[in-house]
Amino acid sequence: MRLRATLAIAVSIAASLPVHADDAAPQRARDLAQDAIIVDTHIDAPGILSETWADLGVAAPDREFDYPRAREGGLDVAFMSIYTSAREDDQGRARQSAHAQIDSVEALVQRHPDKFAILTSPRDVERLRAGGRVLLPLGMENGAPLVDDLSQVQAFFNRGIRYITLAHSAANRISDSSYAAERKWNGLSPFGRDVVAEMNRLGIMVDVSHVSDAAAAQAIELSTVPVIASHSAFRHFTPGFERNISDELAKAVAAKGGVVQVPFGIAFVSPQAASDMQAHFRARAEFDKRNAELAAAGKPTQDRKAFEEAWERDHPVPQTPIEAVLDQIDYGVQLIGIDHVGLGSDFDGVGGELADGLRSVADFPNLVAGLQARGYSDGDIRKILGGNLLRAWGEIEAGAQAR
């Protein structure tokens, strides 16, 4: 999810933190974070690299992901989000943008082969992370770069893409979006059904984050292997917010053997934040509609930048404690079981609007400490940190090889 400062949200939530954002996590938590395999299925570094270059092999304090902090936090497998917007899709630029972002990740690895490696199979994790490398598998956020050409699934597989989020903020040629009022396909398009089958054939994870409920249900039913939600919180906490996963769909993901990966963004884990974000989408749609009407009538249009600035001023981002993320994990474990919950932070994708204590990839020990304080065993914490995702990925890969 690429959530800019324009998606500011209101009302603070008070709660005590098991780990304060400015305190070091206990040694026991830091030790487990370093020893466990931590997998984060959603980091938006590639898009930021395309807009403002930085060398992520050294400290990059204006970012949330870089090598030194990844090592500090114990992060081993960082899925790089190859994100393209609905606007890029409309302008015919999505495929070019996706390839350019993949190029940027490859360049980072080539610049620092001692620090990073591209990961294309869970079987290679132990071998490639030797020496302290952070592994960078690729996930495509929005299937728009496929356009309507099924052969592009293979082409992007060859470039390293290992999951595809079928849609993003608007319907594309594959699927309806959870955000858009328009339901173009009432779920998946005929082409989208072919895309799911081709992803299964190749071993690309089907990602149902961002898509409409109908599209998610159809994708889960069609898939012959597990599916994932790469960065979706539970809708139980945010009623009416379709972007978060419903209990029914979460159970379907788990029944298929998949994993729901919990994000750290305030807009997903705070009920008020989610409500305000939906209100912002509605207000922006009305603003655009009014401007279109004014333009058609030959009248001056209103300033979009002024509208966004006013929204931000009137809806300050709430401070949200790490407890909100821990509550999400607790709920998921109770709902679908310890084997089906993981982490998809959305670092570098939500404009810094993150829960306290989870501000960068250095902060995974804080999450570990919170889970330990809530009574999770180290074995179960290892599952949440990455074991569940690697297990599901392995099953998806094996399913492809079996055909």
Coordinates of C-alpha atoms in Angstrom, one line a residue:
M1 CA 0.0 0.0 0.0
R2 CA 1.4 3.4 -1.0
L3 CA -0.3 5.8 1.4
R4 CA 1.0 9.4 1.2
A5 CA 0.6 12.1 3.7
T6 CA -2.6 13.1 1.9
L7 CA -4.2 10.1 3.6
A8 CA -3.9 11.7 7.0
I9 CA -6.3 10.5 9.7
A10 CA -7.8 11.6 13.0
V11 CA -8.3 10.9 16.7
S12 CA -5.6 9.5 19.0
I13 CA -5.9 6.2 20.8
A14 CA -4.5 5.8 24.3
A15 CA -2.9 2.6 25.5
S16 CA 0.1 1.6 27.4
L17 CA 3.0 0.0 25.5
P18 CA 4.8 -3.1 26.5
V19 CA 7.9 -1.7 24.9
H20 CA 8.3 2.1 24.6
A21 CA 9.4 3.4 21.2
D22 CA 12.5 5.0 22.7
D23 CA 13.5 2.0 24.8
A24 CA 15.6 -0.9 23.6
A25 CA 13.8 -4.2 23.5
P26 CA 14.9 -6.7 26.2
Q27 CA 17.9 -8.8 25.4
R28 CA 15.8 -12.0 25.2
A29 CA 13.7 -10.4 22.4
R30 CA 16.7 -9.1 20.5
D31 CA 18.3 -12.5 20.7
L32 CA 15.2 -14.2 19.3
A33 CA 14.9 -11.6 16.5
Q34 CA 18.5 -12.3 15.5
D35 CA 18.2 -16.0 15.6
A36 CA 14.7 -16.5 14.0
I37 CA 14.1 -16.0 10.2
I38 CA 12.1 -12.8 9.9
V39 CA 10.1 -12.4 6.7
D40 CA 8.4 -9.1 5.9
T41 CA 6.2 -9.5 2.8
H42 CA 5.7 -5.8 2.0
I43 CA 8.4 -3.1 1.9
D44 CA 7.9 -0.2 -0.6
A45 CA 11.6 0.6 -1.1
P46 CA 11.7 0.2 -4.9
G47 CA 9.1 2.9 -5.6
I48 CA 10.9 5.3 -3.3
L49 CA 14.2 4.5 -5.0
S50 CA 12.6 5.4 -8.4
E51 CA 11.4 8.8 -7.0
T52 CA 14.4 9.7 -4.8
W53 CA 17.5 7.6 -5.1
A54 CA 19.4 6.4 -2.0
D55 CA 22.0 3.8 -1.3
L56 CA 20.1 1.3 0.9
G57 CA 23.3 -0.6 1.6
V58 CA 24.3 2.1 4.0
A59 CA 22.3 4.1 6.6
A60 CA 19.5 6.0 4.9
P61 CA 17.8 7.9 7.7
D62 CA 15.0 9.3 5.6
R63 CA 13.8 5.7 4.8
E64 CA 12.4 2.9 6.9
F65 CA 14.4 0.1 5.2
D66 CA 18.2 0.0 4.8
Y67 CA 20.8 -2.7 5.4
P68 CA 22.2 -1.5 8.8
R69 CA 18.7 -1.3 10.4
A70 CA 17.6 -4.5 8.8
R71 CA 20.5 -6.3 10.4
E72 CA 19.8 -4.5 13.7
G73 CA 16.2 -5.7 13.7
G74 CA 17.0 -9.2 12.5
L75 CA 15.2 -8.9 9.2
D76 CA 16.3 -11.7 6.9
V77 CA 13.7 -11.8 4.0
A78 CA 12.4 -8.4 2.8
F79 CA 9.9 -8.6 0.0
M80 CA 10.5 -5.6 -2.3
S81 CA 7.1 -4.2 -3.4
I82 CA 7.1 -3.5 -7.2
Y83 CA 4.2 -1.0 -6.9
T84 CA 2.4 0.6 -9.8
S85 CA -0.5 3.0 -9.5
A86 CA -3.9 3.1 -11.1
R87 CA -2.8 6.4 -12.8
E88 CA 0.3 4.7 -14.3
D89 CA -2.1 2.0 -15.6
D90 CA -4.4 4.5 -17.2
Q91 CA -1.4 6.2 -18.8
G92 CA 0.1 3.0 -20.1
R93 CA 3.2 3.3 -18.0
A94 CA 2.7 0.5 -15.5
R95 CA 4.8 -2.1 -17.2
Q96 CA 7.7 0.3 -17.8
S97 CA 7.5 1.4 -14.1
A98 CA 7.6 -2.2 -12.9
H99 CA 10.6 -3.1 -14.9
A100 CA 12.5 0.0 -13.8
Q101 CA 11.8 -0.8 -10.1
I102 CA 13.0 -4.4 -10.6
D103 CA 16.2 -2.9 -12.2
S104 CA 16.7 -0.7 -9.1
V105 CA 16.6 -3.7 -6.8
E106 CA 19.0 -5.6 -9.0
A107 CA 21.3 -2.6 -9.0
L108 CA 21.2 -2.5 -5.2
V109 CA 22.2 -6.2 -5.1
Q110 CA 25.0 -5.7 -7.6
R111 CA 26.3 -2.7 -5.7
H112 CA 26.4 -4.7 -2.4
P113 CA 26.6 -8.5 -3.1
D114 CA 27.9 -9.0 0.4
K115 CA 24.8 -7.4 1.9
F116 CA 21.9 -8.4 -0.4
A117 CA 20.8 -11.2 -2.6
I118 CA 17.7 -11.7 -4.8
L119 CA 15.6 -14.5 -3.4
T120 CA 13.4 -16.5 -5.8
S121 CA 12.7 -19.7 -3.8
P122 CA 12.3 -20.5 -0.1
R123 CA 14.7 -23.4 -0.6
D124 CA 17.5 -20.9 -1.0
V125 CA 17.0 -18.9 2.2
E126 CA 19.7 -20.6 4.4
R127 CA 22.3 -20.7 1.6
L128 CA 21.9 -17.1 0.5
R129 CA 21.6 -15.4 4.0
A130 CA 24.9 -16.8 5.0
G131 CA 27.3 -14.0 5.9
G132 CA 24.5 -11.7 7.0
R133 CA 22.8 -11.0 3.7
V134 CA 19.3 -9.6 3.6
L135 CA 17.4 -11.4 1.0
L136 CA 15.2 -9.5 -1.4
P137 CA 12.4 -11.4 -3.1
L138 CA 10.1 -9.4 -5.3
G139 CA 6.3 -8.9 -5.0
M140 CA 4.2 -7.1 -7.6
E141 CA 1.7 -4.8 -5.9
N142 CA -1.0 -4.4 -8.6
G143 CA -1.2 -6.7 -11.6
A144 CA -1.6 -3.7 -13.9
P145 CA 1.8 -4.3 -15.6
L146 CA 0.4 -7.5 -17.1
V147 CA -2.1 -5.3 -19.0
D148 CA -4.1 -8.0 -20.8
D149 CA -1.2 -10.3 -21.9
L150 CA -1.1 -13.6 -20.1
S151 CA 2.5 -14.2 -21.3
Q152 CA 3.6 -11.4 -19.1
V153 CA 3.0 -13.6 -16.0
Q154 CA 5.9 -15.8 -17.2
A155 CA 7.9 -12.7 -18.2
F156 CA 7.7 -11.2 -14.7
F157 CA 8.3 -14.6 -13.1
N158 CA 11.5 -14.8 -15.1
R159 CA 12.4 -11.4 -13.6
G160 CA 11.9 -12.7 -10.1
I161 CA 8.3 -11.8 -9.2
R162 CA 7.0 -14.2 -6.6
Y163 CA 3.7 -12.7 -5.6
I164 CA 1.2 -10.6 -7.4
T165 CA -1.4 -8.4 -5.6
L166 CA -4.1 -8.7 -8.2
A167 CA -5.3 -5.1 -8.0
H168 CA -4.6 -1.9 -6.0
S169 CA -6.7 1.2 -5.6
A170 CA -8.9 0.8 -8.7
A171 CA -10.2 -2.0 -10.8
N172 CA -7.8 -3.2 -13.5
R173 CA -8.0 -5.8 -16.2
I174 CA -7.7 -8.6 -13.6
S175 CA -9.8 -7.7 -10.6
D176 CA -12.0 -5.3 -8.7
S177 CA -10.4 -3.2 -5.9
S178 CA -11.6 -2.9 -2.4
Y179 CA -11.2 0.8 -2.5
A180 CA -13.1 1.7 -5.6
A181 CA -16.9 2.2 -5.5
E182 CA -17.1 0.8 -9.1
R183 CA -17.3 -3.0 -9.3
K184 CA -16.3 -3.5 -12.9
W185 CA -16.1 -7.3 -12.8
N186 CA -18.0 -8.3 -9.7
G187 CA -14.8 -10.0 -8.6
L188 CA -12.3 -11.3 -11.1
S189 CA -12.4 -10.7 -14.8
P190 CA -12.2 -13.7 -17.2
F191 CA -8.6 -12.7 -17.8
G192 CA -8.1 -12.5 -14.0
R193 CA -9.2 -16.1 -13.7
D194 CA -6.6 -17.1 -16.3
V195 CA -4.0 -15.1 -14.4
V196 CA -4.7 -17.0 -11.2
A197 CA -4.3 -20.3 -13.0
E198 CA -1.1 -19.2 -14.6
M199 CA 0.3 -18.0 -11.3
N200 CA -0.5 -21.4 -9.9
R201 CA 1.3 -23.1 -12.8
L202 CA 4.4 -21.1 -12.3
G203 CA 4.5 -20.9 -8.5
I204 CA 3.7 -17.2 -8.0
M205 CA 1.8 -16.5 -4.8
V206 CA -1.7 -15.1 -5.4
D207 CA -2.1 -12.1 -3.1
V208 CA -5.6 -11.0 -2.2
S209 CA -4.7 -7.8 -0.3
H210 CA -6.4 -4.7 -1.8
V211 CA -9.0 -6.6 -3.9
S212 CA -12.7 -6.6 -3.3
D213 CA -14.3 -9.3 -1.2
A214 CA -15.8 -11.0 -4.2
A215 CA -12.5 -11.0 -6.0
A216 CA -10.7 -12.5 -3.0
A217 CA -13.3 -15.2 -2.6
Q218 CA -13.1 -16.2 -6.2
A219 CA -9.2 -16.2 -6.2
I220 CA -9.1 -18.3 -3.1
E221 CA -11.6 -20.8 -4.6
L222 CA -9.9 -20.9 -8.0
S223 CA -6.4 -21.4 -6.6
T224 CA -5.1 -25.0 -6.4
V225 CA -2.5 -23.9 -3.8
P226 CA -2.4 -21.6 -0.8
V227 CA -2.9 -17.9 -1.3
I228 CA -1.7 -15.0 0.9
A229 CA -2.8 -11.6 2.0
S230 CA 0.6 -9.8 1.9
H231 CA -0.4 -6.9 4.0
S232 CA -3.9 -7.0 5.4
A233 CA -5.1 -6.3 8.9
F234 CA -8.3 -7.9 10.3
R235 CA -11.6 -6.1 9.5
H236 CA -12.9 -7.1 12.9
F237 CA -11.3 -3.9 14.3
T238 CA -12.3 -1.7 11.4
P239 CA -16.0 -2.5 10.5
G240 CA -16.9 -1.6 7.0
F241 CA -13.3 -1.2 5.8
E242 CA -13.1 -3.6 2.9
R243 CA -9.4 -3.1 2.5
N244 CA -8.9 -5.2 5.7
I245 CA -9.7 -8.9 5.5
S246 CA -13.0 -10.2 6.8
D247 CA -13.2 -13.1 9.2
E248 CA -14.8 -15.2 6.5
L249 CA -12.1 -14.6 3.9
A250 CA -9.3 -15.0 6.5
K251 CA -10.7 -18.4 7.4
A252 CA -10.8 -19.3 3.7
V253 CA -7.2 -18.2 3.3
A254 CA -6.2 -20.4 6.3
A255 CA -8.3 -23.4 5.0
K256 CA -6.3 -23.2 1.8
G257 CA -3.1 -23.3 3.8
G258 CA -2.3 -19.6 3.3
V259 CA -1.2 -16.8 5.5
V260 CA -2.6 -13.3 6.5
Q261 CA 0.3 -10.9 6.9
V262 CA -0.4 -8.1 9.4
P263 CA 0.7 -4.6 8.5
F264 CA 2.0 -1.9 10.9
G265 CA 0.4 1.1 9.2
I266 CA -1.9 3.2 11.4
A267 CA -4.6 3.4 8.7
F268 CA -5.1 -0.4 8.9
V269 CA -4.8 -1.1 12.6
S270 CA -6.7 2.0 14.0
P271 CA -10.5 1.9 13.7
Q272 CA -10.8 5.7 13.6
A273 CA -7.9 5.9 11.1
A274 CA -9.6 3.4 8.8
S275 CA -12.8 5.3 9.0
D276 CA -11.2 8.6 8.2
M277 CA -9.3 7.2 5.3
Q278 CA -12.5 6.0 3.8
A279 CA -14.0 9.4 4.3
H280 CA -11.0 10.9 2.6
F281 CA -11.5 8.7 -0.5
R282 CA -15.2 9.7 -0.6
A283 CA -14.4 13.4 -0.2
R284 CA -11.7 13.2 -2.9
A285 CA -14.0 11.5 -5.3
E286 CA -16.6 14.2 -4.8
F287 CA -14.0 16.9 -5.2
D288 CA -12.9 15.4 -8.5
K289 CA -16.5 15.1 -9.7
R290 CA -17.2 18.7 -8.9
N291 CA -14.0 19.8 -10.7
A292 CA -15.0 17.8 -13.8
E293 CA -18.4 19.4 -13.8
L294 CA -16.9 22.9 -13.4
A295 CA -14.5 22.2 -16.3
A296 CA -17.3 20.9 -18.5
A297 CA -19.2 24.1 -17.8
G298 CA -16.1 26.2 -18.7
K299 CA -15.7 27.5 -15.1
P300 CA -12.5 27.7 -13.0
T301 CA -11.7 24.5 -11.1
Q302 CA -10.7 24.2 -7.5
D303 CA -7.2 23.6 -6.4
R304 CA -6.4 19.9 -5.7
K305 CA -3.4 20.7 -3.6
A306 CA -5.3 23.1 -1.4
F307 CA -8.0 20.4 -0.9
E308 CA -5.4 17.9 0.2
E309 CA -3.6 20.4 2.5
A310 CA -6.9 21.3 4.2
W311 CA -7.8 17.6 4.7
E312 CA -4.4 17.0 6.4
R313 CA -4.8 20.0 8.6
D314 CA -8.3 19.0 9.7
H315 CA -7.4 15.3 10.2
P316 CA -4.1 15.0 12.0
V317 CA -2.6 11.5 12.1
P318 CA -3.3 9.8 15.5
Q319 CA -0.6 8.3 17.6
T320 CA -1.2 4.6 17.7
P321 CA 0.6 2.2 20.0
I322 CA 2.3 -1.1 19.2
E323 CA -0.5 -2.7 21.1
A324 CA -2.8 -2.2 18.1
V325 CA -0.6 -4.4 16.0
L326 CA -0.2 -7.0 18.8
D327 CA -4.0 -7.0 19.1
Q328 CA -4.3 -7.8 15.4
I329 CA -1.9 -10.7 15.7
D330 CA -3.7 -12.0 18.8
Y331 CA -7.1 -11.9 16.9
G332 CA -5.7 -13.6 13.9
V333 CA -4.2 -16.4 15.9
Q334 CA -7.5 -16.9 17.7
L335 CA -9.5 -16.8 14.5
I336 CA -7.4 -18.8 12.0
G337 CA -4.6 -20.4 14.1
I338 CA -1.0 -19.9 14.8
D339 CA 0.1 -21.4 11.5
H340 CA -1.6 -18.7 9.4
V341 CA -0.5 -15.3 10.6
G342 CA 2.6 -13.4 9.6
L343 CA 4.0 -9.9 9.0
G344 CA 3.7 -7.5 6.1
S345 CA 4.8 -4.1 7.5
D346 CA 4.2 -1.7 4.7
F347 CA 7.5 0.1 5.6
D348 CA 8.2 3.0 3.2
G349 CA 4.6 2.8 1.9
V350 CA 2.5 4.7 4.4
G351 CA 4.3 8.0 4.6
G352 CA 5.7 7.3 8.1
E353 CA 2.2 6.7 9.5
L354 CA 3.2 3.7 11.6
A355 CA 2.4 2.3 15.0
D356 CA 4.7 3.4 17.9
G357 CA 7.7 1.2 18.3
L358 CA 7.5 -0.1 14.8
R359 CA 9.0 2.8 12.9
S360 CA 11.6 1.0 10.8
V361 CA 13.1 -2.4 10.1
A362 CA 15.2 -2.0 13.2
D363 CA 12.2 -2.4 15.4
F364 CA 11.2 -6.1 15.0
P365 CA 12.6 -6.9 18.5
N366 CA 9.9 -4.6 19.9
L367 CA 7.3 -6.7 18.3
V368 CA 9.0 -9.9 19.6
A369 CA 9.1 -8.4 23.1
G370 CA 5.4 -7.6 22.9
L371 CA 4.6 -11.2 21.8
Q372 CA 6.7 -12.6 24.5
A373 CA 5.0 -10.4 27.1
R374 CA 1.7 -11.8 25.9
G375 CA 2.8 -15.4 26.5
Y376 CA 3.7 -16.6 23.1
S377 CA 6.3 -19.4 23.0
D378 CA 9.5 -18.8 21.1
G379 CA 8.4 -21.5 18.6
D380 CA 5.1 -19.8 17.9
I381 CA 6.8 -16.4 17.6
R382 CA 9.2 -17.9 15.0
K383 CA 6.1 -19.0 13.0
I384 CA 4.6 -15.5 13.0
L385 CA 8.0 -13.9 12.2
G386 CA 8.5 -15.9 9.0
G387 CA 8.0 -19.6 9.4
N388 CA 4.4 -19.6 8.3
L389 CA 5.1 -17.6 5.1
L390 CA 8.0 -19.7 4.1
R391 CA 5.9 -22.9 4.7
A392 CA 3.1 -21.5 2.5
W393 CA 5.5 -20.3 -0.2
G394 CA 7.1 -23.8 -0.3
E395 CA 3.8 -25.4 -0.8
I396 CA 2.9 -23.0 -3.6
E397 CA 6.3 -23.8 -5.3
A398 CA 5.8 -27.5 -4.8
G399 CA 2.3 -27.3 -6.3
A400 CA 3.8 -25.7 -9.4
Q401 CA 6.5 -28.3 -9.7
A402 CA 3.9 -31.1 -9.5
R403 CA 2.1 -30.0 -12.7

